[in-house]
mmCIF file of C-alpha atoms in Angstrom:
data_model
loop_
_atom_site.group_PDB
_atom_site.id
_atom_site.type_symbol
_atom_site.label_atom_id
_atom_site.label_comp_id
_atom_site.label_asym_id
_atom_site.label_seq_id
_atom_site.Cartn_x
_atom_site.Cartn_y
_atom_site.Cartn_z
ATOM 1 C CA MET A 231 0.608 -0.321 0.136
ATOM 2 C CA THR A 232 1.164 3.553 -1.228
ATOM 3 C CA LYS A 233 2.057 5.859 1.392
ATOM 4 C CA SER A 234 -1.405 8.009 -0.197
ATOM 5 C CA GLN A 235 -2.800 4.525 -0.195
ATOM 6 C CA LYS A 236 -3.116 4.805 3.961
ATOM 7 C CA ILE A 237 -3.423 8.478 4.922
ATOM 8 C CA LEU A 238 -7.211 7.533 1.710
ATOM 9 C CA CYS A 239 -7.767 3.913 3.895
ATOM 10 C CA SER A 240 -6.945 6.496 7.950
ATOM 11 C CA SER A 241 -9.445 9.362 5.897
ATOM 12 C CA ALA A 242 -12.616 7.744 4.249
ATOM 13 C CA THR A 243 -14.412 7.379 7.671
ATOM 14 C CA SER A 244 -13.990 11.050 8.182
ATOM 15 C CA TRP A 245 -16.820 13.640 6.115
ATOM 16 C CA SER A 246 -17.867 12.842 3.378
ATOM 17 C CA GLU A 247 -15.807 13.986 -0.252
ATOM 18 C CA GLY A 248 -16.556 17.624 -1.335
ATOM 19 C CA GLN A 249 -19.246 18.846 2.036
ATOM 20 C CA TRP A 250 -17.222 21.481 3.117
ATOM 21 C CA ARG A 251 -18.591 22.850 -0.636
ATOM 22 C CA GLN A 252 -22.191 23.312 0.595
ATOM 23 C CA ASP A 253 -21.205 23.338 4.446
ATOM 24 C CA LEU A 254 -19.083 26.722 1.893
ATOM 25 C CA ALA A 255 -22.146 28.022 0.450
ATOM 26 C CA ASN A 256 -23.830 27.873 3.297
ATOM 27 C CA ALA A 257 -21.906 29.625 5.573
ATOM 28 C CA LEU A 258 -23.611 32.617 8.104
ATOM 29 C CA ARG A 259 -23.637 36.014 6.170
ATOM 30 C CA ASP A 260 -26.401 37.532 8.653
ATOM 31 C CA PRO A 261 -25.472 38.960 12.479
ATOM 32 C CA ASN A 262 -28.900 38.712 13.944
ATOM 33 C CA ILE A 263 -29.228 34.794 12.966
ATOM 34 C CA LEU A 264 -25.502 34.059 14.308
ATOM 35 C CA LEU A 265 -27.220 36.396 17.990
ATOM 36 C CA GLU A 266 -30.163 34.746 17.469
ATOM 37 C CA HIS A 267 -29.150 30.728 17.198
ATOM 38 C CA LEU A 268 -26.640 32.277 20.376
ATOM 39 C CA GLN A 269 -29.551 33.981 22.494
ATOM 40 C CA LEU A 270 -27.791 36.780 22.382
ATOM 41 C CA HIS A 271 -30.777 39.088 19.788
ATOM 42 C CA ASN A 272 -31.633 41.561 21.942
ATOM 43 C CA HIS A 273 -27.765 42.481 23.468
ATOM 44 C CA GLY A 274 -27.495 45.041 20.608
ATOM 45 C CA LEU A 275 -24.696 44.569 19.619
ATOM 46 C CA PHE A 276 -24.850 44.027 14.926
ATOM 47 C CA SER A 277 -23.530 47.442 13.619
ATOM 48 C CA GLU A 278 -24.402 47.755 10.371
ATOM 49 C CA ALA A 279 -22.388 50.358 8.878
ATOM 50 C CA ALA A 280 -19.452 47.810 10.399
ATOM 51 C CA ALA A 281 -21.144 44.600 8.210
ATOM 52 C CA LYS A 282 -21.186 47.449 4.969
ATOM 53 C CA ASP A 283 -18.274 48.133 5.307
ATOM 54 C CA PHE A 284 -16.480 44.691 5.667
ATOM 55 C CA PRO A 285 -19.500 42.021 5.344
ATOM 56 C CA PHE A 286 -20.437 39.834 8.216
ATOM 57 C CA ARG A 287 -19.301 35.786 7.120
ATOM 58 C CA VAL A 288 -19.399 32.616 9.370
ATOM 59 C CA PRO A 289 -18.698 28.649 8.810
ATOM 60 C CA TRP A 290 -22.340 26.953 10.784
ATOM 61 C CA HIS A 291 -18.811 24.734 12.756
ATOM 62 C CA TYR A 292 -17.420 27.902 14.341
ATOM 63 C CA ALA A 293 -20.292 29.790 15.360
ATOM 64 C CA ASN A 294 -21.330 25.915 17.216
ATOM 65 C CA LEU A 295 -17.871 25.997 18.848
ATOM 66 C CA MET A 296 -19.438 29.886 21.020
ATOM 67 C CA LYS A 297 -21.208 29.519 24.550
ATOM 68 C CA VAL A 298 -24.774 30.857 24.224
ATOM 69 C CA GLY A 299 -25.685 33.543 26.054
ATOM 70 C CA ASP A 300 -22.502 34.825 26.545
ATOM 71 C CA PRO A 301 -21.388 38.823 24.391
ATOM 72 C CA ASN A 302 -17.828 38.032 25.375
ATOM 73 C CA ASP A 303 -17.131 34.858 23.891
ATOM 74 C CA PRO A 304 -14.280 34.657 22.903
ATOM 75 C CA LEU A 305 -15.305 33.363 19.253
ATOM 76 C CA LEU A 306 -17.827 35.820 18.582
ATOM 77 C CA ARG A 307 -16.091 38.397 19.321
ATOM 78 C CA GLN A 308 -13.761 37.726 16.095
ATOM 79 C CA VAL A 309 -16.027 38.432 13.769
ATOM 80 C CA LEU A 310 -19.516 39.952 14.693
ATOM 81 C CA PRO A 311 -19.192 43.305 13.543
ATOM 82 C CA ILE A 312 -19.991 46.016 15.824
ATOM 83 C CA ALA A 313 -19.302 49.790 16.343
ATOM 84 C CA ALA A 314 -16.068 50.133 17.176
ATOM 85 C CA GLU A 315 -15.525 49.596 13.720
ATOM 86 C CA VAL A 316 -16.189 52.239 12.305
ATOM 87 C CA ALA A 317 -15.286 54.727 15.116
ATOM 88 C CA PRO A 318 -12.585 57.548 14.519
ATOM 89 C CA ALA A 319 -8.978 55.874 14.679
ATOM 90 C CA THR A 320 -6.064 56.618 15.342
ATOM 91 C CA ALA A 321 -4.062 57.977 11.691
ATOM 92 C CA HIS A 322 -1.750 55.529 11.373
ATOM 93 C CA TYR A 323 -4.580 52.027 11.819
ATOM 94 C CA VAL A 324 -4.339 52.621 7.211
ATOM 95 C CA GLN A 325 -6.422 50.656 4.689
ATOM 96 C CA ASP A 326 -2.881 48.458 3.325
ATOM 97 C CA PRO A 327 -0.920 48.537 7.214
ATOM 98 C CA LEU A 328 1.207 46.464 6.020
ATOM 99 C CA ALA A 329 2.384 48.574 2.821
ATOM 100 C CA GLU A 330 2.642 45.085 1.252
ATOM 101 C CA THR A 331 0.971 47.039 -2.140
ATOM 102 C CA GLN A 332 4.361 47.819 -2.858
ATOM 103 C CA PHE A 333 5.948 44.632 -2.747
ATOM 104 C CA VAL A 334 3.528 43.753 -5.762
ATOM 105 C CA GLN A 335 5.752 42.315 -8.282
ATOM 106 C CA GLN A 336 3.020 41.553 -10.684
ATOM 107 C CA PRO A 337 -0.327 40.060 -10.414
ATOM 108 C CA SER A 338 -1.156 37.898 -6.789
ATOM 109 C CA LEU A 339 2.568 37.586 -6.699
ATOM 110 C CA ILE A 340 3.737 39.093 -3.548
ATOM 111 C CA GLN A 341 7.776 38.976 -2.779
ATOM 112 C CA LYS A 342 8.494 40.574 1.522
ATOM 113 C CA TYR A 343 11.394 38.722 1.348
ATOM 114 C CA GLN A 344 13.763 37.129 0.365
ATOM 115 C CA GLY A 345 13.943 33.813 -1.260
ATOM 116 C CA ARG A 346 9.995 32.884 -1.054
ATOM 117 C CA VAL A 347 6.930 34.410 -2.487
ATOM 118 C CA LEU A 348 3.797 34.488 -2.229
ATOM 119 C CA VAL A 349 0.850 33.959 -4.084
ATOM 120 C CA VAL A 350 -3.094 35.456 -3.474
ATOM 121 C CA THR A 351 -5.052 32.400 -4.613
ATOM 122 C CA THR A 352 -8.473 34.122 -4.170
ATOM 123 C CA GLY A 353 -9.954 37.149 -2.095
ATOM 124 C CA ALA A 354 -11.635 34.589 -1.295
ATOM 125 C CA CYS A 355 -12.030 33.481 2.836
ATOM 126 C CA ALA A 356 -14.510 30.702 4.328
ATOM 127 C CA VAL A 357 -14.879 33.262 7.679
ATOM 128 C CA HIS A 358 -14.591 37.319 7.647
ATOM 129 C CA CYS A 359 -12.192 38.149 10.571
ATOM 130 C CA ARG A 360 -12.214 41.198 12.541
ATOM 131 C CA TYR A 361 -9.213 42.766 12.331
ATOM 132 C CA CYS A 362 -8.105 40.984 8.937
ATOM 133 C CA PHE A 363 -5.679 43.198 7.437
ATOM 134 C CA ARG A 364 -6.403 42.038 3.893
ATOM 135 C CA ARG A 365 -10.090 43.185 4.815
ATOM 136 C CA HIS A 366 -9.059 46.416 2.325
ATOM 137 C CA PHE A 367 -6.191 45.139 -0.345
ATOM 138 C CA PRO A 368 -7.624 44.956 -3.733
ATOM 139 C CA TYR A 369 -8.690 41.409 -4.695
ATOM 140 C CA GLY A 370 -9.917 42.341 -7.630
ATOM 141 C CA GLU A 371 -7.011 43.764 -8.885
ATOM 142 C CA HIS A 372 -4.918 40.494 -8.272
ATOM 143 C CA ARG A 373 -7.545 37.202 -9.013
ATOM 144 C CA LEU A 374 -5.476 34.828 -10.063
ATOM 145 C CA THR A 375 -6.326 33.235 -13.907
ATOM 146 C CA ASP A 376 -4.149 31.005 -15.549
ATOM 147 C CA ALA A 377 -2.466 32.881 -17.116
ATOM 148 C CA HIS A 378 -0.541 34.253 -14.079
ATOM 149 C CA TRP A 379 0.213 31.610 -12.516
ATOM 150 C CA GLN A 380 1.659 31.016 -16.321
ATOM 151 C CA ASN A 381 3.421 34.329 -15.349
ATOM 152 C CA ILE A 382 4.431 33.979 -12.425
ATOM 153 C CA LEU A 383 6.261 29.957 -12.994
ATOM 154 C CA GLU A 384 7.815 32.488 -15.575
ATOM 155 C CA THR A 385 9.056 34.400 -12.967
ATOM 156 C CA LEU A 386 9.980 31.272 -10.206
ATOM 157 C CA ARG A 387 12.355 29.951 -13.341
ATOM 158 C CA ALA A 388 14.364 33.308 -13.920
ATOM 159 C CA ASP A 389 15.284 32.984 -9.512
ATOM 160 C CA ALA A 390 17.451 30.778 -8.770
ATOM 161 C CA SER A 391 17.109 31.651 -5.041
ATOM 162 C CA ILE A 392 13.778 30.606 -4.738
ATOM 163 C CA THR A 393 13.394 27.633 -2.454
ATOM 164 C CA GLU A 394 9.746 28.302 -1.452
ATOM 165 C CA VAL A 395 6.375 29.665 -2.561
ATOM 166 C CA ILE A 396 3.262 30.339 -0.090
ATOM 167 C CA LEU A 397 -0.290 29.919 -0.655
ATOM 168 C CA SER A 398 -1.960 32.454 0.611
ATOM 169 C CA GLY A 399 -5.685 35.092 0.803
ATOM 170 C CA GLY A 400 -7.950 35.428 1.523
ATOM 171 C CA ASP A 401 -7.496 31.081 1.778
ATOM 172 C CA PRO A 402 -6.683 29.381 -0.537
ATOM 173 C CA LEU A 403 -8.335 26.714 0.557
ATOM 174 C CA ALA A 404 -11.146 28.279 -0.262
ATOM 175 C CA LEU A 405 -10.640 27.073 -3.848
ATOM 176 C CA ASN A 406 -12.035 23.918 -4.945
ATOM 177 C CA THR A 407 -8.960 20.935 -4.605
ATOM 178 C CA GLU A 408 -8.785 20.402 -8.491
ATOM 179 C CA ILE A 409 -7.303 24.275 -9.070
ATOM 180 C CA LEU A 410 -5.031 24.302 -5.992
ATOM 181 C CA ALA A 411 -3.789 21.240 -8.065
ATOM 182 C CA GLY A 412 -3.529 22.448 -12.157
ATOM 183 C CA TRP A 413 -1.318 25.251 -10.354
ATOM 184 C CA THR A 414 1.569 23.284 -7.548
ATOM 185 C CA ALA A 415 1.790 20.544 -10.427
ATOM 186 C CA GLU A 416 3.952 22.800 -12.393
ATOM 187 C CA LEU A 417 6.309 23.363 -9.344
ATOM 188 C CA ALA A 418 7.593 20.288 -9.268
ATOM 189 C CA ASP A 419 9.458 21.045 -12.739
ATOM 190 C CA LEU A 420 10.733 24.416 -10.950
ATOM 191 C CA PRO A 421 14.259 22.555 -8.621
ATOM 192 C CA GLN A 422 14.876 25.193 -6.377
ATOM 193 C CA VAL A 423 11.954 25.181 -5.048
ATOM 194 C CA GLN A 424 12.155 23.391 -2.006
ATOM 195 C CA ARG A 425 8.280 24.166 -0.261
ATOM 196 C CA LEU A 426 5.009 24.472 -0.425
ATOM 197 C CA ARG A 427 3.731 26.532 2.226
ATOM 198 C CA ILE A 428 -0.424 27.156 3.168
ATOM 199 C CA HIS A 429 -1.131 29.965 4.804
ATOM 200 C CA THR A 430 -5.506 28.981 6.682
ATOM 201 C CA ARG A 431 -8.576 29.422 8.615
ATOM 202 C CA LEU A 432 -10.533 26.802 6.869
ATOM 203 C CA PRO A 433 -9.635 23.458 9.045
ATOM 204 C CA VAL A 434 -10.545 25.805 12.003
ATOM 205 C CA VAL A 435 -13.885 27.649 11.700
ATOM 206 C CA LEU A 436 -14.780 24.641 8.928
ATOM 207 C CA PRO A 437 -12.162 21.388 8.973
ATOM 208 C CA GLN A 438 -14.267 19.014 6.838
ATOM 209 C CA ARG A 439 -12.523 20.873 4.366
ATOM 210 C CA ILE A 440 -9.645 17.964 4.580
ATOM 211 C CA ASP A 441 -11.073 15.698 3.028
ATOM 212 C CA GLU A 442 -9.598 13.163 0.638
ATOM 213 C CA ALA A 443 -8.721 14.614 -2.522
ATOM 214 C CA PHE A 444 -6.864 17.305 -0.294
ATOM 215 C CA LEU A 445 -5.600 14.774 1.427
ATOM 216 C CA ALA A 446 -4.271 12.823 -1.739
ATOM 217 C CA TRP A 447 -2.813 15.678 -3.686
ATOM 218 C CA LEU A 448 -0.540 16.950 -1.183
ATOM 219 C CA THR A 449 0.854 13.439 -1.381
ATOM 220 C CA SER A 450 1.655 13.620 -3.884
ATOM 221 C CA LEU A 451 3.253 16.443 -4.342
ATOM 222 C CA PRO A 452 6.878 16.094 -4.481
ATOM 223 C CA LEU A 453 7.908 18.964 -2.035
ATOM 224 C CA GLN A 454 8.045 19.669 0.986
ATOM 225 C CA VAL A 455 4.360 20.733 2.717
ATOM 226 C CA VAL A 456 4.364 23.177 5.359
ATOM 227 C CA MET A 457 0.660 24.412 6.547
ATOM 228 C CA VAL A 458 0.392 27.398 8.662
ATOM 229 C CA VAL A 459 -2.991 27.133 10.739
ATOM 230 C CA HIS A 460 -4.957 30.401 12.139
ATOM 231 C CA CYS A 461 -6.086 29.084 15.535
ATOM 232 C CA ASN A 462 -6.172 32.149 18.553
ATOM 233 C CA HIS A 463 -8.046 30.746 21.172
ATOM 234 C CA ALA A 464 -8.756 27.148 22.341
ATOM 235 C CA GLN A 465 -11.711 27.321 22.298
ATOM 236 C CA GLU A 466 -10.666 27.299 18.468
ATOM 237 C CA VAL A 467 -9.622 23.783 18.275
ATOM 238 C CA SER A 468 -12.542 20.832 17.905
ATOM 239 C CA PRO A 469 -12.469 17.881 18.816
ATOM 240 C CA GLU A 470 -12.644 17.391 14.880
ATOM 241 C CA PHE A 471 -9.756 20.135 14.123
ATOM 242 C CA GLY A 472 -7.946 18.166 15.855
ATOM 243 C CA GLN A 473 -9.131 15.443 13.249
ATOM 244 C CA ALA A 474 -8.712 16.799 10.249
ATOM 245 C CA MET A 475 -4.287 18.176 11.941
ATOM 246 C CA ALA A 476 -4.636 13.620 12.274
ATOM 247 C CA LEU A 477 -4.700 13.477 8.814
ATOM 248 C CA LEU A 478 -2.704 16.327 7.606
ATOM 249 C CA LYS A 479 0.552 14.378 10.301
ATOM 250 C CA GLN A 480 -0.266 11.393 8.415
ATOM 251 C CA ALA A 481 -0.037 13.057 5.243
ATOM 252 C CA GLY A 482 3.300 14.737 6.891
ATOM 253 C CA VAL A 483 2.614 17.831 6.434
ATOM 254 C CA THR A 484 4.628 20.050 8.463
ATOM 255 C CA LEU A 485 1.942 21.795 11.593
ATOM 256 C CA LEU A 486 2.307 25.092 11.923
ATOM 257 C CA ASN A 487 -0.083 27.621 14.138
ATOM 258 C CA GLN A 488 -0.046 31.379 13.824
ATOM 259 C CA ALA A 489 -1.880 33.841 16.424
ATOM 260 C CA VAL A 490 -2.336 37.422 16.722
ATOM 261 C CA LEU A 491 -3.206 39.291 19.825
ATOM 262 C CA LEU A 492 -6.488 40.622 20.501
ATOM 263 C CA LYS A 493 -8.034 42.490 23.554
ATOM 264 C CA THR A 494 -10.470 40.541 24.758
ATOM 265 C CA VAL A 495 -10.280 37.890 22.822
ATOM 266 C CA ASN A 496 -6.931 36.035 23.790
ATOM 267 C CA ASN A 497 -4.700 38.768 25.639
ATOM 268 C CA SER A 498 -4.366 36.626 29.413
ATOM 269 C CA LEU A 499 -1.693 34.740 29.880
ATOM 270 C CA ILE A 500 -4.350 31.163 31.003
ATOM 271 C CA THR A 501 -5.561 32.206 27.644
ATOM 272 C CA LEU A 502 -2.324 32.246 25.350
ATOM 273 C CA LYS A 503 -1.026 28.652 27.842
ATOM 274 C CA ASN A 504 -4.127 27.377 27.241
ATOM 275 C CA LEU A 505 -4.037 27.172 23.261
ATOM 276 C CA SER A 506 0.260 26.290 23.090
ATOM 277 C CA GLU A 507 -0.930 23.599 25.202
ATOM 278 C CA ALA A 508 -4.425 22.881 22.702
ATOM 279 C CA LEU A 509 -2.717 23.213 19.907
ATOM 280 C CA PHE A 510 0.551 21.019 21.048
ATOM 281 C CA ARG A 511 -2.293 17.643 21.931
ATOM 282 C CA VAL A 512 -3.434 17.946 18.255
ATOM 283 C CA GLY A 513 -0.086 17.823 16.197
ATOM 284 C CA VAL A 514 0.425 21.508 15.343
ATOM 285 C CA LEU A 515 3.450 24.321 17.099
ATOM 286 C CA PRO A 516 2.848 27.302 18.342
ATOM 287 C CA TYR A 517 4.984 29.748 15.792
ATOM 288 C CA TYR A 518 4.025 33.233 16.183
ATOM 289 C CA LEU A 519 1.293 35.875 18.307
ATOM 290 C CA HIS A 520 1.774 38.813 16.191
ATOM 291 C CA ALA A 521 1.446 41.769 17.243
ATOM 292 C CA LEU A 522 -1.924 43.599 15.441
ATOM 293 C CA ASP A 523 -1.460 44.768 12.683
ATOM 294 C CA PRO A 524 -2.835 48.670 12.574
ATOM 295 C CA VAL A 525 -5.505 47.821 9.642
ATOM 296 C CA LEU A 526 -8.265 50.645 9.772
ATOM 297 C CA GLY A 527 -11.474 49.576 11.208
ATOM 298 C CA ALA A 528 -9.126 47.185 13.555
ATOM 299 C CA GLN A 529 -7.811 49.457 16.701
ATOM 300 C CA HIS A 530 -11.018 48.092 19.326
ATOM 301 C CA PHE A 531 -8.481 45.318 18.913
ATOM 302 C CA ASP A 532 -5.439 46.571 20.269
ATOM 303 C CA VAL A 533 -2.581 45.659 22.845
ATOM 304 C CA ALA A 534 -0.358 47.093 23.555
ATOM 305 C CA ASP A 535 3.337 46.416 23.115
ATOM 306 C CA SER A 536 4.743 45.953 27.210
ATOM 307 C CA GLN A 537 1.377 43.496 27.972
ATOM 308 C CA ALA A 538 2.429 41.375 25.301
ATOM 309 C CA ILE A 539 6.247 41.136 26.165
ATOM 310 C CA GLN A 540 4.471 40.667 29.404
ATOM 311 C CA LEU A 541 2.784 38.155 28.438
ATOM 312 C CA ILE A 542 5.291 36.634 26.317
ATOM 313 C CA GLU A 543 7.880 36.324 29.471
ATOM 314 C CA GLN A 544 5.462 34.849 31.559
ATOM 315 C CA LEU A 545 4.014 32.102 29.436
ATOM 316 C CA ALA A 546 8.275 31.391 29.148
ATOM 317 C CA GLY A 547 8.291 30.359 33.082
ATOM 318 C CA ALA A 548 4.787 28.609 32.088
ATOM 319 C CA LEU A 549 5.694 26.429 29.239
ATOM 320 C CA PRO A 550 8.093 24.659 27.119
ATOM 321 C CA GLY A 551 10.218 26.471 25.418
ATOM 322 C CA TYR A 552 8.776 24.415 21.947
ATOM 323 C CA LEU A 553 5.276 26.019 23.411
ATOM 324 C CA VAL A 554 6.027 29.361 23.465
ATOM 325 C CA PRO A 555 5.209 31.195 19.609
ATOM 326 C CA LYS A 556 7.999 33.900 18.118
ATOM 327 C CA LEU A 557 6.353 37.525 19.983
ATOM 328 C CA VAL A 558 5.938 39.428 16.747
ATOM 329 C CA ARG A 559 5.822 42.887 14.395
ATOM 330 C CA GLU A 560 5.649 42.755 10.951
ATOM 331 C CA ILE A 561 7.281 46.736 10.098
ATOM 332 C CA PRO A 562 6.601 47.634 5.822
ATOM 333 C CA GLY A 563 10.594 46.722 5.222
ATOM 334 C CA ALA A 564 11.722 44.972 6.819
ATOM 335 C CA SER A 565 13.882 41.985 5.889
ATOM 336 C CA SER A 566 11.468 39.703 8.230
ATOM 337 C CA LYS A 567 9.113 39.572 10.929
ATOM 338 C CA THR A 568 10.932 41.904 13.588
ATOM 339 C CA SER A 569 10.943 40.431 17.350
ATOM 340 C CA LEU A 570 9.937 42.338 20.414
ATOM 341 C CA LEU A 571 11.684 40.753 22.431
ATOM 342 C CA ARG A 572 14.899 43.210 23.203
#
């Protein structure tokens, strides 16, 4: 039995093939329905103005992880449009906080750092996180077409220094596996490309995305595959997410997590400790804890650097080093992520 066949056998009892597409199509798009489901519809939490500025979207799997009757639920806080998003913000909160438009090499291709490139595969996401640093990104100008992909391959062929290709978005896993497989098949012909990295939140909010077709694609790739998931709170580490991570580990995928430090969501020692331990139990290594990117509309999530540093120092005293994520900020033009620790 081949490695791919073993993975397919082990996942046969998980989710029906392609079920994630229907679940994604049925995602909540009306905050009032979510609030009614959580018995919070009389609390006046939702802002129509904020939802108009940045549309609401949440899969039912993620909604069902929220605590009924709790207006301060940390998962609800991440996705519910509230009035603070449209309140006046300080000048450094802008639409393009990482100045990504300066690093666009060609449509859909961004290079910020030496040796790796990022491909904006789609503007679609399964969930619209209110602190998203690309909530204002001009995705219409960067829709990845087959022609754009061929141009990207030509760019990679001409640059022997590029050893890693990162699929990002939006969320690349919002695309059908057939599309991803078609695009990446030709990467194997580029001798300098060693790794494929996938940045995604779908396994957290819609874990049934990790189905047999997806696993078969990953196991067919002659590249090292790294998946960086985005999980901010231990409450997001559901049994289904754990099952998805187990299947990916069997497929030989290196699993890392990057979180964002968010006020009212995870800015406490016990919350960060629980997150690291919950992730490690399902085979995911805490990698980055990002300071909030100053994107317009997210200012109410900001945590002062002094508190962030204190939290990570406390976390280092409470956990073994391999469970302590790197506390970083992304500074436009810097050669790498910048540590907040001196």
